[in-house]
mmCIF file of C-alpha atoms in Angstrom:
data_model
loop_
_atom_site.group_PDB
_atom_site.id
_atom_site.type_symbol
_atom_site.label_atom_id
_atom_site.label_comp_id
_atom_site.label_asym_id
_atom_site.label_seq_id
_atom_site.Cartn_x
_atom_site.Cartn_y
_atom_site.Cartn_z
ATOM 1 C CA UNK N 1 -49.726 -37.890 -6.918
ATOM 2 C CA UNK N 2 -51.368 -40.717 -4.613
ATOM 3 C CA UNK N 3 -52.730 -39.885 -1.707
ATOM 4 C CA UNK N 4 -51.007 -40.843 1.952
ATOM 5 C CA UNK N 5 -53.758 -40.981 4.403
ATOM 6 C CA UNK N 6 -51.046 -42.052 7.305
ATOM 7 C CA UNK N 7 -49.587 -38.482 6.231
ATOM 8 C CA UNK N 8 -52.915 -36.771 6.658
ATOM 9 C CA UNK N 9 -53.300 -38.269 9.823
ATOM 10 C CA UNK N 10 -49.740 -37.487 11.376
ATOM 11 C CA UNK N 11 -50.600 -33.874 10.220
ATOM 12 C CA UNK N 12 -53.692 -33.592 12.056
ATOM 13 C CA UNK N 13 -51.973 -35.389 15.549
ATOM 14 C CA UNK N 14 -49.460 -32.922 15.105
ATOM 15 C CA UNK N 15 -51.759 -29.946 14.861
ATOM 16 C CA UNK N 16 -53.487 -31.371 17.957
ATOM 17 C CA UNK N 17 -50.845 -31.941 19.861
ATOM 18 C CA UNK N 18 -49.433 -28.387 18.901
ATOM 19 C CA UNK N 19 -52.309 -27.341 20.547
ATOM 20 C CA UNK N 20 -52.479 -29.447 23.385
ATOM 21 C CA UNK N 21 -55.724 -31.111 22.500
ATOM 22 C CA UNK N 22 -54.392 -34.618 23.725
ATOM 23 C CA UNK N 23 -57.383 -36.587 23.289
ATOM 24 C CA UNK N 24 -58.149 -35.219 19.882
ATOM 25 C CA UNK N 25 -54.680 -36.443 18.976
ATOM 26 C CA UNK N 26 -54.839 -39.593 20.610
ATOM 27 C CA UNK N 27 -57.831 -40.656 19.138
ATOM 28 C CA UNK N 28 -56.349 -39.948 15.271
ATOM 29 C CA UNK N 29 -53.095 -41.784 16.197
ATOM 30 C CA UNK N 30 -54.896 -44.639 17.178
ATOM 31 C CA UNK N 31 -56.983 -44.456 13.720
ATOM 32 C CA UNK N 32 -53.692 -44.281 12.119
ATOM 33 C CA UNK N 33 -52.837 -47.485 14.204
ATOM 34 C CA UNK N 34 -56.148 -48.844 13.293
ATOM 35 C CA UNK N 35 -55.316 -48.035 9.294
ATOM 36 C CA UNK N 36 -51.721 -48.849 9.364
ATOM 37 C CA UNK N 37 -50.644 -51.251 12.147
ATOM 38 C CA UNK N 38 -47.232 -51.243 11.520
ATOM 39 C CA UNK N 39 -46.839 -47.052 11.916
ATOM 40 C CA UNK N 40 -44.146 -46.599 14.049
ATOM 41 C CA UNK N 41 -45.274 -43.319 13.868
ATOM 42 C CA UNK N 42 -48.852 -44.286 14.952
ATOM 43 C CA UNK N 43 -47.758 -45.788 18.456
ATOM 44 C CA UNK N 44 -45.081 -42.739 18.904
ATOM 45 C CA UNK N 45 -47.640 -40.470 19.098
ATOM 46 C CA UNK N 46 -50.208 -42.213 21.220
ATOM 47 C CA UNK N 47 -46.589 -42.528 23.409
ATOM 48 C CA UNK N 48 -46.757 -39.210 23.242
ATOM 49 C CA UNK N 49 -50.405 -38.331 24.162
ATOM 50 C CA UNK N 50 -50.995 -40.857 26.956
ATOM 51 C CA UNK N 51 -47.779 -39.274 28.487
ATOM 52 C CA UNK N 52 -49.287 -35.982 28.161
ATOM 53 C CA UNK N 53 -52.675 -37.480 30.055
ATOM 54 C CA UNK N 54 -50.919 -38.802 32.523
ATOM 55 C CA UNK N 55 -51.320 -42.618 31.231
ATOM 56 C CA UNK N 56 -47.698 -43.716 31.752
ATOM 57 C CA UNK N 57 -48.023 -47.323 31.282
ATOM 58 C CA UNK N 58 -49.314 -46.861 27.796
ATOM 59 C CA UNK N 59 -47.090 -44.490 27.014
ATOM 60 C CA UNK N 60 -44.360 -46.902 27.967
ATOM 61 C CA UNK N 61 -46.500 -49.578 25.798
ATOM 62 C CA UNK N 62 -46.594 -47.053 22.614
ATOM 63 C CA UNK N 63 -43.103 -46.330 22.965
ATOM 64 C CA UNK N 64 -42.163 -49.828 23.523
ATOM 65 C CA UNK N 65 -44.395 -51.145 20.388
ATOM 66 C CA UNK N 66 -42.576 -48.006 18.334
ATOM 67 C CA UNK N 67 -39.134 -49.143 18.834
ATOM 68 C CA UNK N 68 -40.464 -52.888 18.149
ATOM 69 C CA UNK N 69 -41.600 -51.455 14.349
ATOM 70 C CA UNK N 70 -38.449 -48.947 13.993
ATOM 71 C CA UNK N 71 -35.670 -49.861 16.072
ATOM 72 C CA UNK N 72 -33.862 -46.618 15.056
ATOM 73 C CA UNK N 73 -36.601 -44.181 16.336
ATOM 74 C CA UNK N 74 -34.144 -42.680 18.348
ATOM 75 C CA UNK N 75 -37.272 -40.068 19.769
ATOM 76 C CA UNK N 76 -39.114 -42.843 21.210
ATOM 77 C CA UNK N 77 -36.026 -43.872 23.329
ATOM 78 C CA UNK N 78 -35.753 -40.382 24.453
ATOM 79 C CA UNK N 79 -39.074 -40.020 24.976
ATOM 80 C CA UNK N 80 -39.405 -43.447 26.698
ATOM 81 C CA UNK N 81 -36.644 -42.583 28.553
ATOM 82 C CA UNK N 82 -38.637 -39.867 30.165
ATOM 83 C CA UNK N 83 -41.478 -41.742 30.804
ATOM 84 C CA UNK N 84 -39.359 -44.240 32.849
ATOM 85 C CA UNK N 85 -37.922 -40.504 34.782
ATOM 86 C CA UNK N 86 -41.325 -39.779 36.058
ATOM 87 C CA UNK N 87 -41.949 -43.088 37.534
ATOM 88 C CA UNK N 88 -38.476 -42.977 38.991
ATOM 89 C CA UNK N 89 -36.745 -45.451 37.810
ATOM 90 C CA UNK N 90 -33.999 -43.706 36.783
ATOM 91 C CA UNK N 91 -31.273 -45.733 35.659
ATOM 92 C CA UNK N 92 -33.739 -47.307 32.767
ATOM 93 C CA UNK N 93 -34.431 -43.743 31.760
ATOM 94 C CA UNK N 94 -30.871 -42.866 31.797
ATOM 95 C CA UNK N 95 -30.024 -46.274 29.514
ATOM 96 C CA UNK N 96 -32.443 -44.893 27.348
ATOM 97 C CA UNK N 97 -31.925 -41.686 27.293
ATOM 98 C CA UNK N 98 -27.875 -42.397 25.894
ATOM 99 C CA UNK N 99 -29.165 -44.703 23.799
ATOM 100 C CA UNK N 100 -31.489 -42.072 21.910
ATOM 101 C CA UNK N 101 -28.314 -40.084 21.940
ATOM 102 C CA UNK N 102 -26.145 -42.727 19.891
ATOM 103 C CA UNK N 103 -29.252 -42.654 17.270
ATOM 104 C CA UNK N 104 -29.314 -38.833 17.238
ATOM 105 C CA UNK N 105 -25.522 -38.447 16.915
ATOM 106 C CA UNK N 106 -25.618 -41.138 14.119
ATOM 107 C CA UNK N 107 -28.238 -39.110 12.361
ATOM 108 C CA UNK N 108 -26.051 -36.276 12.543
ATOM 109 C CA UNK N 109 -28.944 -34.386 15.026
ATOM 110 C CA UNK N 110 -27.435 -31.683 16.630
ATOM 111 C CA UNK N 111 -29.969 -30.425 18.583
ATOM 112 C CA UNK N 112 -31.183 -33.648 19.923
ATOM 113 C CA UNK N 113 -27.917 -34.498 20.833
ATOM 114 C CA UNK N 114 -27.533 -31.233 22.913
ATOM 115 C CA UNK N 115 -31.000 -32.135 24.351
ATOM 116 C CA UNK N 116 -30.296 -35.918 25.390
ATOM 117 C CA UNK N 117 -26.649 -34.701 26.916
ATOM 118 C CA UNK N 118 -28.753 -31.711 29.018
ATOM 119 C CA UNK N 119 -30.803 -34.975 30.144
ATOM 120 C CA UNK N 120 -27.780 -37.277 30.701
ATOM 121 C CA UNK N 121 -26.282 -34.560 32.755
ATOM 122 C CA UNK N 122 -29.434 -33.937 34.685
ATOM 123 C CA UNK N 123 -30.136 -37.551 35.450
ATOM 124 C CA UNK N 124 -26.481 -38.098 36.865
ATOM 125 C CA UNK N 125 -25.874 -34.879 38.731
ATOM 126 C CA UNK N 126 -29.558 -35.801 40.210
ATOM 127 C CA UNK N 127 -29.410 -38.995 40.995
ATOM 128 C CA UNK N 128 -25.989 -39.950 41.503
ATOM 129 C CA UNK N 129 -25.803 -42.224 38.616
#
């Protein structure tokens, strides 16, 4: 069996991030970007950890790049989704946010679906969208 290094390294950013060492993972996903430019993967999860820092503009730029490479990664439109909640723009989060659900419903995710419609409520009832 050939070895996947872009699996070793999604295995370790998942470890860190399980952990909450952010920079640890950040730093491996963008190795993995470094090895692998076109990992949608790679970008999610620097999406991910610069959310978790508190770098919102590159998480939005992760995310965005993510969805360029996959246009079915239906957790980087949830996840950009909430990226655009915290800087309040919240009818781009809440276009998102659906649109992660069509992806997850298509996929036949259950659970994501129940999260994204807990979202989609919240967003509405919220905001008054």
């Amino acid at each position: 069996m050939e070895y996947d290094i872009s699996k070793e390294y999604c295995r370790i950013i998942q470890n860190k991030i399980n952990l909450n060492e952010f920079d640890v993972a950040l730093d491996n996903a963008q190795k993995l970007i470094a090895y692998c430019p076109d990992s949608a993967e790679g970008y999610y999860y620097a999406g991910l950890c610069h959310f978790a820092l508190g770098s919102f503009d590159d998480s939005i730029n992760n995310y965005e790049k993510c969805i360029e490479l996959d246009h079915n990664y239906a957790k980087a439109y949830y996840n950009l989704g909430v990226t655009k909640y915290y800087l309040n723009s919240y009818k781009e989060a809440l276009n998102y946010v659906e649109y992660a659900y069509k992806l997850f419903n298509n996929a036949k995710n259950k659970e994501a679906c129940a999260k994204c419609l807990e979202s989609i409520e919240y967003i509405k009832e919220e905001h008054g969208l």
